[in-house]
Amino acid sequence: MALQGINLPLAFTGQEAIWQKVFQKFNISKEDLDDFFGGPAFLAWSRMANLHRWGGPLPQSWFDQQLVLQKKILARMYELGMTPVLPAFSGNVPAALRNIFPSAKITRLGNWFSVRSDVRWCCTYLLDATDPLFIEIGRAFIEQQLTEYGSTSHIYNCDTFDENTPPVDDPEYISSLGGSIFEGMQSGDSNAVWLMQGWLFSYDPFWRPPQTKALLHSVPIGRLVVLDLFAEVKPIWNTSEQFYGVPYIWCMLHNFAGNLEMYGYLDSVASGPVEARTSENSTMVGVGMSMEGIEQNPVVYDLMSEMAFQQNKVDVKEWIDLYSARRYGRSVPTIQNAWNILYHTVYNCTDGAYDKNRDVIVAFPDVNPNLVSMLQGRHHTDVKLVSRRAALIKNTDSYEHPHLWYSTTEVVRALELFIAGGDELSGSSTYSYDLVDLTRQVLAKYANELFLKVIEAYRLKDSHGVAHQSQMFLDLVEDIDTLLACHEGFLLGPWLESAKQLAHDEEQQIQFEWNARTQITMWYDNTEVEASLLRDYGNKYWSGLLKDYYGPRAAIYFNFLTQSLENGHGFQLKAWRREWIKLTNKWQKSRKIFPVESNGNALNISRWLYHKYLGNPDTYDH
């Protein structure tokens, strides 16, 4: 991060250990805290008061080792000249606090995407910021961090209203909430500065100008900094009078859930921060990155990290030519031409919609085949911003085609050029990564078309067509798995092994691996016949995951299609769901070991797959 110019990083590791010590001072027992903290793979959402206990409870060794790690992280950040941002109290409290402080203003929040509003995981408790206990707990949390860490940079993050709407929209009440939140920080550190996400202003219609201004002006100017969280797609600075005079950081969000999808808007990244900084009455004080997941689309993050040092807008055409030479160690004309195509296609998403990988392989449609729209290559143009996770919840009686904003034919041409220049770059790991990613991208879109051909054959009652097309789909899934195995950046094994390595005993290994497996599959709770509302939210194109989970899941669906035609009855949607959920529950509990090292030659495999699936120029017709 330091080498990329990042000087204001979040430092959230180990905060559960701090909370454990703080809440114990308020007479909260270990059992009560077991119900409060989420599991290791779901701590981000536990911290935001979206859920509790899911994936937990956390063993004491987790608290201890994460606190040790946090101290090492902070020491290194300070050594590198960084200003670490520590967490602050947002009002999220254990349920037991209601009994200990019966007069405190504690509100139970609504259901956050659990199936059947399951209170075991949902409906957390929020202490009203205007309650005197809020400031008391806020002060204790800041002081405990100062005691543990010995120093502070005085900047604290707090996002009380992230996907949680305040109970009253009166501006005076909103102002009192903001003032109390800041007082909680300031009472523990008189030099405190509040850093907050601006996401709430994007997705929640609650935040109209009076409410927004009331919150932003509840803190002295200069003591609150807002992250314009999604500025590359929907900036807030230019519709809020520059956050009503409050300093803000222009941020690129880009990725939700760490999905692997070639996607971006390079022109916006190359110009947006400069436009904001040079605009009239600008209150912009920096640029930032606020992605939910990284380790994908390196070109997007490479350009974004440069924008902190750019005084003028970047000519992306010139930058891309230099980028490919810099990334692979030498300039290859065919590769440069390929990157120019990618710049104008996958990295030029200008329709206002943010991508969220819903390709059929990794997000198999839970839908009656008779209700699938056969419109090929439909572009998604709905730019309304709702909750980043709410956007996943589809009507189960319909199928929304994956977002496609570019010509697949052009991207196939880019792949041809990438393969043609491969012999000159075959020793480059970065080239291999990009080749695997580009081949995966092209074949994933081909798989979407294959799925529709299966559905079309089903509607025509063509049993042979269903069998043939579905087998092509399943073969393609296995072939993509083989491709992904060629680079360590696309392996399931390291994800699972890194989770297990944090465990201190067999029981913890089982729990931590379940967390890791669940986050990338069902994600949240389900019943025997109802899938999680957030299913496939964290989907990944990883070798091992395709062959061991995504492929078998698709095979179950296709088998139900075949049975429907053979028996002459309608598609058994509930039966399909039951079998899919059974497969998922079993897979999440599996202990199967997957490779942690790559295997295979990316260039050879990519060439083979290109000729196998894309040699026919009629493969794509749009």
XYZ file of C-alpha atoms in Angstrom:
622
model
C 0.000 0.000 0.000
C 2.783 2.428 0.850
C 4.428 1.850 -2.522
C 1.125 2.785 -4.191
C 0.925 6.054 -2.254
C -1.746 4.991 0.227
C -1.342 6.970 3.435
C -4.759 6.679 5.166
C -5.489 2.932 5.463
C -8.193 1.359 7.572
C -6.805 -0.579 10.535
C -9.762 -2.679 11.664
C -8.048 -5.956 12.543
C -8.425 -7.126 16.132
C -11.268 -4.807 17.126
C -13.316 -7.733 18.444
C -10.676 -8.186 21.152
C -11.113 -4.534 22.092
C -14.898 -4.896 22.144
C -14.606 -7.994 24.282
C -12.720 -6.059 26.953
C -14.996 -3.020 26.720
C -18.279 -4.892 26.946
C -17.023 -6.999 29.826
C -16.649 -3.721 31.741
C -20.356 -3.216 31.132
C -21.094 -6.676 32.606
C -21.663 -8.463 29.303
C -20.798 -12.150 29.696
C -18.761 -14.326 27.336
C -21.927 -16.212 26.370
C -23.619 -12.941 25.444
C -20.641 -11.975 23.292
C -20.716 -15.381 21.602
C -24.143 -14.384 20.352
C -22.913 -10.936 19.294
C -19.855 -11.487 17.107
C -20.125 -13.046 13.652
C -17.738 -15.670 12.319
C -14.331 -14.821 10.800
C -15.643 -14.626 7.207
C -18.568 -12.387 8.184
C -17.039 -9.916 10.606
C -17.474 -6.951 8.248
C -21.251 -7.363 8.317
C -21.288 -8.132 12.028
C -19.435 -4.873 12.649
C -22.019 -2.988 10.572
C -24.886 -4.385 12.673
C -26.288 -6.295 9.708
C -26.095 -9.686 11.427
C -24.913 -11.413 14.604
C -23.493 -14.839 15.464
C -23.618 -16.125 11.860
C -20.497 -18.264 11.441
C -19.567 -17.886 15.123
C -18.884 -18.034 17.955
C -15.324 -16.754 17.880
C -12.853 -18.771 19.956
C -10.670 -16.919 22.446
C -7.587 -17.732 20.387
C -9.079 -15.679 17.552
C -9.423 -12.599 19.763
C -5.882 -13.004 21.065
C -4.086 -13.640 17.785
C -5.954 -10.895 15.930
C -5.000 -8.364 18.600
C -1.345 -9.368 18.285
C -1.611 -9.040 14.516
C -3.232 -5.596 14.777
C -0.360 -4.307 16.875
C 2.106 -5.514 14.236
C 0.042 -3.906 11.478
C -0.110 -0.564 13.283
C 3.618 -0.585 14.003
C 4.369 -1.210 10.337
C 1.912 1.461 9.179
C 3.507 4.052 11.436
C 6.959 2.957 10.295
C 5.918 3.583 6.685
C 4.560 7.029 7.480
C 0.912 6.062 7.199
C -2.017 7.415 9.203
C -4.045 4.362 10.268
C -7.800 4.795 10.733
C -9.165 3.041 13.817
C -12.811 2.049 14.346
C -15.181 3.931 16.644
C -18.438 2.974 18.347
C -21.415 2.996 15.984
C -24.114 1.922 18.445
C -24.104 -1.796 17.622
C -24.572 -3.592 20.951
C -25.164 -7.121 22.289
C -28.783 -8.035 23.022
C -27.951 -8.543 26.701
C -27.259 -4.844 27.155
C -31.041 -4.257 27.228
C -31.346 -6.237 30.462
C -28.356 -4.594 32.104
C -29.503 -1.083 31.138
C -33.315 -1.371 30.859
C -33.816 2.396 30.584
C -31.363 2.806 27.687
C -32.812 3.661 24.268
C -31.987 0.457 22.428
C -33.804 -0.328 19.184
C -34.105 -3.680 17.472
C -33.306 -3.356 13.786
C -35.250 -5.076 11.037
C -34.392 -8.203 9.123
C -31.259 -7.975 7.005
C -31.709 -10.633 4.297
C -32.111 -13.701 6.498
C -34.583 -16.333 5.351
C -37.826 -16.057 7.346
C -36.400 -13.258 9.518
C -34.412 -15.757 11.550
C -33.650 -14.012 14.861
C -30.707 -16.328 15.459
C -28.755 -14.175 12.996
C -30.797 -11.101 12.103
C -32.392 -8.131 13.785
C -29.478 -6.711 15.750
C -29.679 -4.021 18.426
C -28.680 -0.377 18.086
C -28.133 1.976 20.976
C -29.506 5.427 20.178
C -26.676 7.929 19.887
C -28.617 10.445 21.964
C -28.623 8.117 24.964
C -25.950 9.032 27.578
C -24.789 5.388 27.550
C -23.716 5.830 23.911
C -21.079 8.400 24.800
C -19.954 6.289 27.741
C -19.385 3.210 25.600
C -17.860 5.291 22.803
C -15.359 6.799 25.199
C -14.504 3.395 26.697
C -13.838 1.938 23.249
C -11.487 4.750 22.221
C -9.681 4.627 25.566
C -9.268 0.848 25.390
C -7.656 1.164 21.958
C -5.301 3.843 23.262
C -4.403 1.576 26.187
C -3.712 -1.410 23.925
C -1.931 0.409 21.102
C -0.180 3.188 23.001
C -0.860 5.775 20.300
C -3.416 6.925 17.760
C -3.561 8.933 14.557
C -6.766 10.570 15.852
C -8.871 9.510 12.832
C -11.753 7.126 13.501
C -14.281 5.485 11.234
C -17.923 5.171 12.206
C -20.815 4.205 9.912
C -23.868 4.050 12.125
C -26.369 4.201 9.294
C -24.770 1.872 6.738
C -27.817 0.066 5.306
C -29.660 0.878 8.538
C -32.151 3.744 8.391
C -32.595 6.123 11.367
C -36.004 5.832 13.079
C -36.871 9.544 12.711
C -36.177 11.910 9.800
C -36.399 15.152 11.748
C -33.220 17.151 10.914
C -32.792 18.249 14.523
C -32.849 14.623 15.646
C -30.383 13.663 12.901
C -28.115 16.484 14.007
C -28.260 15.309 17.615
C -27.356 11.785 16.498
C -24.295 12.992 14.615
C -23.244 15.250 17.453
C -23.484 12.413 19.968
C -21.504 10.022 17.777
C -18.720 12.571 17.501
C -18.878 13.342 21.220
C -18.335 9.650 21.917
C -15.095 9.788 19.933
C -14.014 13.162 21.276
C -14.569 12.173 24.878
C -11.938 9.468 24.410
C -9.647 11.528 22.168
C -10.016 15.310 22.163
C -8.309 15.479 18.752
C -10.659 12.966 17.126
C -11.626 13.290 13.460
C -14.621 11.317 12.190
C -14.239 9.484 8.864
C -17.520 8.158 7.460
C -18.777 6.400 4.331
C -21.039 8.355 2.018
C -22.710 5.165 0.769
C -25.885 5.902 2.699
C -26.479 9.027 0.612
C -26.425 6.892 -2.553
C -28.667 3.993 -1.736
C -31.154 5.161 0.890
C -33.874 7.662 -0.171
C -34.186 8.614 3.502
C -31.232 10.949 3.049
C -32.778 13.977 1.402
C -30.895 17.321 1.477
C -32.200 18.453 4.916
C -31.278 15.143 6.558
C -27.926 14.958 4.794
C -26.993 18.494 5.718
C -28.104 17.950 9.316
C -25.795 14.952 9.703
C -22.818 16.554 7.958
C -23.136 19.810 9.908
C -23.539 18.082 13.275
C -19.743 18.099 13.597
C -17.451 21.154 13.400
C -16.170 21.699 9.839
C -12.807 19.969 9.496
C -13.553 17.317 12.101
C -15.607 15.158 9.725
C -14.369 13.695 6.423
C -16.756 11.881 4.068
C -15.832 9.133 1.642
C -17.622 9.732 -1.679
C -17.702 5.981 -1.857
C -18.921 5.301 -5.406
C -17.690 8.402 -7.196
C -16.577 6.680 -10.385
C -20.199 5.700 -11.146
C -22.437 7.945 -9.059
C -20.578 10.811 -7.380
C -22.313 12.652 -4.569
C -20.024 15.689 -4.477
C -21.605 17.299 -7.538
C -25.200 16.905 -6.327
C -24.675 17.910 -2.686
C -22.969 21.287 -3.018
C -19.658 19.509 -2.347
C -21.094 17.746 0.707
C -22.367 21.097 1.951
C -18.872 22.368 2.620
C -17.570 19.252 4.398
C -14.208 17.778 3.288
C -14.499 14.580 1.267
C -12.354 11.947 -0.433
C -13.141 10.935 -4.039
C -13.346 7.132 -3.933
C -13.538 4.348 -6.472
C -15.652 1.457 -5.224
C -15.472 -0.686 -8.372
C -15.889 -4.174 -6.955
C -18.637 -5.740 -4.887
C -17.978 -9.000 -3.030
C -14.641 -9.768 -4.657
C -16.264 -11.246 -7.758
C -13.951 -12.063 -10.665
C -15.233 -10.171 -13.671
C -13.316 -7.995 -16.130
C -15.096 -4.707 -15.573
C -14.359 -1.038 -15.054
C -14.723 2.533 -16.239
C -11.164 3.713 -16.857
C -12.157 7.065 -18.370
C -14.049 7.976 -15.206
C -11.118 6.962 -13.015
C -8.719 8.956 -15.206
C -10.785 12.136 -15.111
C -13.159 12.098 -12.138
C -10.716 12.968 -9.351
C -9.229 15.844 -11.361
C -12.670 17.240 -12.218
C -13.687 17.099 -8.572
C -10.495 18.705 -7.302
C -10.557 21.559 -9.829
C -14.293 22.229 -9.594
C -15.620 25.473 -8.162
C -15.698 25.553 -4.352
C -14.159 22.094 -4.201
C -13.900 20.521 -0.735
C -12.089 17.419 -1.980
C -9.075 16.511 0.159
C -7.904 13.219 -1.363
C -8.585 10.156 -3.474
C -9.258 6.656 -2.245
C -10.250 3.102 -3.025
C -13.211 1.552 -1.229
C -13.716 -1.801 -2.932
C -15.441 -4.696 -1.175
C -12.915 -7.087 -2.679
C -9.568 -6.738 -4.426
C -7.243 -9.202 -6.225
C -8.996 -8.721 -9.577
C -8.773 -6.244 -12.487
C -5.225 -5.048 -11.725
C -5.384 -2.405 -14.466
C -8.195 -0.552 -12.693
C -6.340 -0.362 -9.382
C -3.054 0.508 -11.057
C -4.602 3.562 -12.713
C -6.575 4.575 -9.628
C -3.496 4.518 -7.408
C -1.759 6.892 -9.834
C -4.535 9.478 -9.587
C -3.242 10.705 -6.235
C -0.212 12.040 -8.102
C -1.869 13.332 -11.277
C -2.455 17.054 -11.687
C -4.242 16.634 -15.024
C -6.610 14.132 -16.567
C -4.907 11.020 -17.887
C -5.018 10.090 -21.572
C -6.057 6.479 -21.101
C -5.065 5.464 -24.652
C -1.471 6.529 -24.039
C -1.521 5.148 -20.503
C -2.749 1.728 -21.654
C 0.085 1.406 -24.172
C 2.609 2.099 -21.431
C 0.758 -0.121 -18.977
C 1.024 -3.291 -21.059
C 4.762 -2.800 -21.594
C 5.284 -2.038 -17.922
C 3.160 -4.956 -16.729
C 4.832 -7.606 -18.885
C 8.358 -6.212 -19.027
C 8.386 -5.506 -22.756
C 6.314 -3.964 -25.513
C 4.496 -6.369 -27.844
C 2.370 -4.674 -30.542
C -0.311 -7.378 -30.688
C -0.726 -7.216 -26.908
C -0.988 -3.424 -27.039
C -3.704 -3.757 -29.667
C -5.524 -6.238 -27.450
C -5.417 -3.835 -24.516
C -6.826 -1.057 -26.667
C -9.801 -3.289 -27.429
C -10.232 -4.108 -23.751
C -10.092 -0.410 -22.902
C -12.972 0.324 -25.273
C -15.055 -2.707 -24.233
C -14.850 -4.378 -20.824
C -13.159 -1.330 -19.266
C -15.610 1.182 -20.697
C -18.829 0.497 -18.788
C -20.650 3.798 -19.282
C -24.270 2.713 -18.824
C -24.373 3.726 -15.171
C -24.934 0.181 -13.904
C -22.333 -1.351 -11.640
C -21.334 -4.853 -12.524
C -22.043 -7.698 -10.179
C -21.021 -10.989 -11.681
C -24.173 -13.003 -12.231
C -22.854 -15.269 -14.991
C -24.789 -18.515 -15.090
C -21.823 -20.675 -14.053
C -21.205 -18.833 -10.774
C -24.782 -17.640 -10.120
C -26.982 -20.361 -11.512
C -30.555 -19.123 -12.097
C -33.076 -20.342 -9.544
C -35.941 -20.149 -11.992
C -38.638 -22.097 -13.783
C -37.238 -22.635 -17.318
C -40.558 -21.663 -18.884
C -40.144 -18.147 -17.560
C -36.621 -17.454 -18.833
C -36.495 -14.579 -21.295
C -34.774 -15.695 -24.490
C -33.575 -12.203 -25.385
C -29.912 -12.716 -26.240
C -27.244 -10.454 -24.797
C -29.651 -8.104 -23.082
C -28.002 -5.009 -21.679
C -28.863 -4.112 -18.126
C -29.697 -0.415 -17.942
C -31.386 -0.019 -14.587
C -29.170 2.494 -12.817
C -31.255 2.833 -9.672
C -28.958 2.251 -6.730
C -30.350 0.076 -4.013
C -28.516 -1.875 -1.354
C -25.461 -3.501 -2.877
C -26.828 -6.826 -1.670
C -30.489 -6.086 -2.263
C -29.655 -5.853 -5.954
C -29.119 -9.617 -5.916
C -32.587 -10.524 -4.773
C -34.462 -11.525 -7.887
C -38.035 -12.540 -8.362
C -37.658 -16.318 -8.416
C -40.190 -16.466 -11.247
C -37.915 -14.592 -13.638
C -34.330 -14.582 -14.859
C -32.308 -11.424 -15.204
C -29.592 -11.828 -17.783
C -26.056 -11.015 -16.659
C -25.025 -7.421 -17.260
C -23.395 -7.129 -20.690
C -22.270 -3.703 -21.875
C -19.853 -4.516 -24.687
C -19.498 -6.446 -27.937
C -18.385 -9.981 -27.155
C -17.083 -10.306 -30.713
C -14.569 -7.517 -30.066
C -13.389 -9.134 -26.849
C -12.927 -12.462 -28.644
C -10.679 -10.542 -31.045
C -8.690 -9.217 -28.070
C -8.246 -12.791 -26.893
C -6.975 -13.796 -30.335
C -4.355 -11.051 -30.131
C -3.421 -12.041 -26.581
C -2.823 -15.608 -27.694
C -0.926 -14.505 -30.819
C 1.542 -12.508 -28.731
C 1.894 -15.151 -26.075
C 5.108 -16.787 -27.252
C 6.972 -13.536 -26.601
C 5.617 -13.276 -23.051
C 5.253 -16.886 -21.972
C 7.645 -16.403 -19.033
C 5.611 -13.549 -17.544
C 3.362 -14.410 -14.606
C 1.377 -11.193 -15.111
C 0.760 -12.126 -18.746
C -0.401 -15.594 -17.685
C -2.778 -14.055 -15.155
C -4.297 -11.694 -17.716
C -4.531 -14.429 -20.358
C -6.359 -16.762 -17.969
C -8.679 -13.937 -16.900
C -9.474 -12.881 -20.461
C -10.064 -16.451 -21.638
C -12.298 -17.029 -18.614
C -14.227 -13.833 -19.377
C -14.920 -14.869 -22.971
C -15.871 -18.445 -22.119
C -18.125 -17.312 -19.265
C -20.193 -15.262 -21.696
C -20.286 -18.240 -24.061
C -21.610 -20.340 -21.172
C -24.446 -17.835 -20.689
C -25.441 -18.401 -24.326
C -25.217 -22.180 -23.915
C -27.589 -22.014 -20.974
C -30.162 -20.212 -23.086
C -29.782 -22.876 -25.789
C -30.531 -25.545 -23.171
C -33.657 -23.648 -22.164
C -34.690 -23.203 -25.788
C -34.361 -26.956 -26.435
C -36.408 -27.648 -23.289
C -39.231 -25.409 -24.470
C -39.207 -27.179 -27.826
C -39.450 -30.479 -25.901
C -36.222 -31.505 -27.612
C -34.750 -34.089 -25.224
C -31.730 -34.685 -27.450
C -31.063 -30.939 -27.646
C -31.281 -30.562 -23.871
C -28.888 -33.465 -23.356
C -26.416 -32.215 -25.967
C -26.377 -28.543 -24.962
C -26.320 -29.245 -21.227
C -23.372 -31.625 -21.663
C -21.561 -28.896 -23.616
C -22.197 -26.543 -20.701
C -20.898 -29.030 -18.136
C -17.837 -29.825 -20.272
C -17.141 -26.113 -20.550
C -17.301 -25.706 -16.764
C -14.669 -28.440 -16.343
C -12.511 -26.920 -19.072
C -12.627 -23.477 -17.472
C -11.640 -25.139 -14.197
C -8.600 -26.603 -15.972
C -7.750 -23.156 -17.337
C -8.029 -21.490 -13.931
C -5.671 -24.073 -12.456
C -2.876 -22.589 -14.595
C -2.370 -19.566 -12.318
C -2.245 -19.327 -8.535
C -4.464 -16.236 -8.664
C -7.459 -18.410 -9.588
C -7.220 -21.283 -7.103
C -9.698 -22.290 -4.397
C -7.048 -24.098 -2.359
C -5.183 -21.068 -0.945
C -8.453 -19.531 0.264
C -9.411 -22.615 2.251
C -5.927 -23.398 3.518
C -5.341 -19.831 4.714
C -8.543 -20.078 6.759
C -7.547 -23.399 8.323
C -4.061 -22.131 9.160
C -5.590 -19.652 11.609
C -7.083 -22.502 13.633
C -5.563 -23.849 16.838
C -7.319 -27.207 16.859
C -9.474 -29.501 14.728
C -12.743 -27.952 15.890
C -11.583 -24.495 14.843
C -10.372 -25.843 11.505
C -13.853 -27.167 10.799
C -15.467 -23.865 11.802
C -13.052 -21.656 9.876
C -13.240 -23.778 6.739
C -17.042 -23.743 6.921
C -16.881 -19.934 7.109
C -14.630 -19.747 4.066
C -16.735 -22.190 2.025
C -20.038 -20.592 2.998
C -18.987 -17.052 2.145
C -18.306 -17.989 -1.498
C -21.422 -20.168 -1.962
C -24.724 -19.785 -0.080
C -23.269 -16.862 1.922
C -26.090 -16.558 4.426
C -28.756 -18.761 5.964
C -31.142 -21.073 4.129
C -33.788 -23.659 4.905
C -34.153 -27.071 3.288
C -36.260 -25.603 0.482
C -35.368 -21.891 0.531
C -32.010 -20.649 -0.682
C -30.264 -17.733 0.951
C -31.351 -14.341 -0.297
C -27.642 -13.593 -0.740
C -26.756 -16.841 -2.500
C -23.665 -16.553 -4.680
C -23.048 -12.994 -3.480
C -19.350 -13.794 -3.071
C -19.093 -16.033 -6.129
C -15.624 -16.750 -7.489
C -14.155 -18.163 -10.673
C -11.680 -20.407 -8.857
C -10.294 -23.738 -9.964
C -11.753 -26.390 -7.684
C -14.919 -24.427 -7.028
C -16.144 -24.846 -10.600
C -15.461 -28.555 -10.870
C -16.511 -29.447 -7.341
C -19.537 -27.185 -6.801
C -20.746 -25.054 -9.726
C -20.646 -27.917 -12.228
C -22.525 -30.431 -10.024
C -25.112 -27.763 -9.198
C -25.794 -27.115 -12.887
C -25.961 -30.872 -13.515
C -28.760 -31.198 -10.942
C -30.788 -28.507 -12.727
C -30.257 -30.073 -16.127
C -31.243 -33.455 -14.734
C -34.555 -31.979 -13.571
C -35.082 -30.571 -17.071
C -34.559 -34.036 -18.552
C -36.869 -35.673 -16.007
C -39.558 -33.094 -16.778
C -39.466 -33.970 -20.475
C -39.312 -37.712 -19.895
C -42.194 -37.757 -17.398
C -44.303 -35.146 -19.134
C -44.798 -33.048 -16.002
C -43.790 -29.478 -15.333
C -40.407 -28.467 -14.005
C -40.142 -29.344 -10.309
C -38.738 -26.055 -9.001
C -39.069 -26.862 -5.296
C -37.497 -30.281 -5.773
C -34.602 -28.687 -7.656
C -34.091 -26.213 -4.822
C -34.118 -28.986 -2.263
C -31.391 -30.914 -4.092
C -29.315 -27.804 -4.777
C -29.453 -26.761 -1.114
C -28.591 -30.307 -0.043
C -25.536 -30.192 -2.322
C -24.552 -26.800 -0.923
C -24.896 -27.780 2.731
C -22.831 -30.891 2.098
C -20.164 -28.935 0.199
C -19.883 -26.312 2.932
C -19.174 -29.041 5.481
C -16.756 -30.917 3.218
C -13.087 -31.210 4.178
C -11.837 -32.007 0.688
C -8.376 -30.562 0.042
C -7.641 -28.564 -3.116
C -4.279 -27.682 -4.724
C -2.504 -24.549 -3.569
C -0.089 -24.416 -6.494
C -0.865 -23.815 -10.145
C -0.662 -26.587 -12.692
C -0.604 -26.357 -16.488
C 0.558 -23.968 -19.192
C -1.855 -21.035 -19.492
C -0.961 -20.275 -23.113
C -1.372 -23.855 -24.296
C -4.657 -24.328 -22.443
C -6.004 -20.995 -23.681
C -5.132 -21.871 -27.290
C -6.809 -25.247 -26.947
C -9.985 -23.763 -25.482
C -10.101 -21.031 -28.089
C -10.052 -23.548 -30.913
C -12.455 -25.908 -29.137
C -15.155 -23.353 -28.370
C -14.487 -20.180 -30.364
C -13.135 -21.403 -33.671
C -16.579 -21.053 -35.211
C -17.097 -17.362 -36.132
C -20.843 -17.794 -35.489
C -20.288 -18.494 -31.783
C -21.142 -14.860 -31.037
C -23.610 -13.009 -33.190
C -23.803 -9.660 -31.415
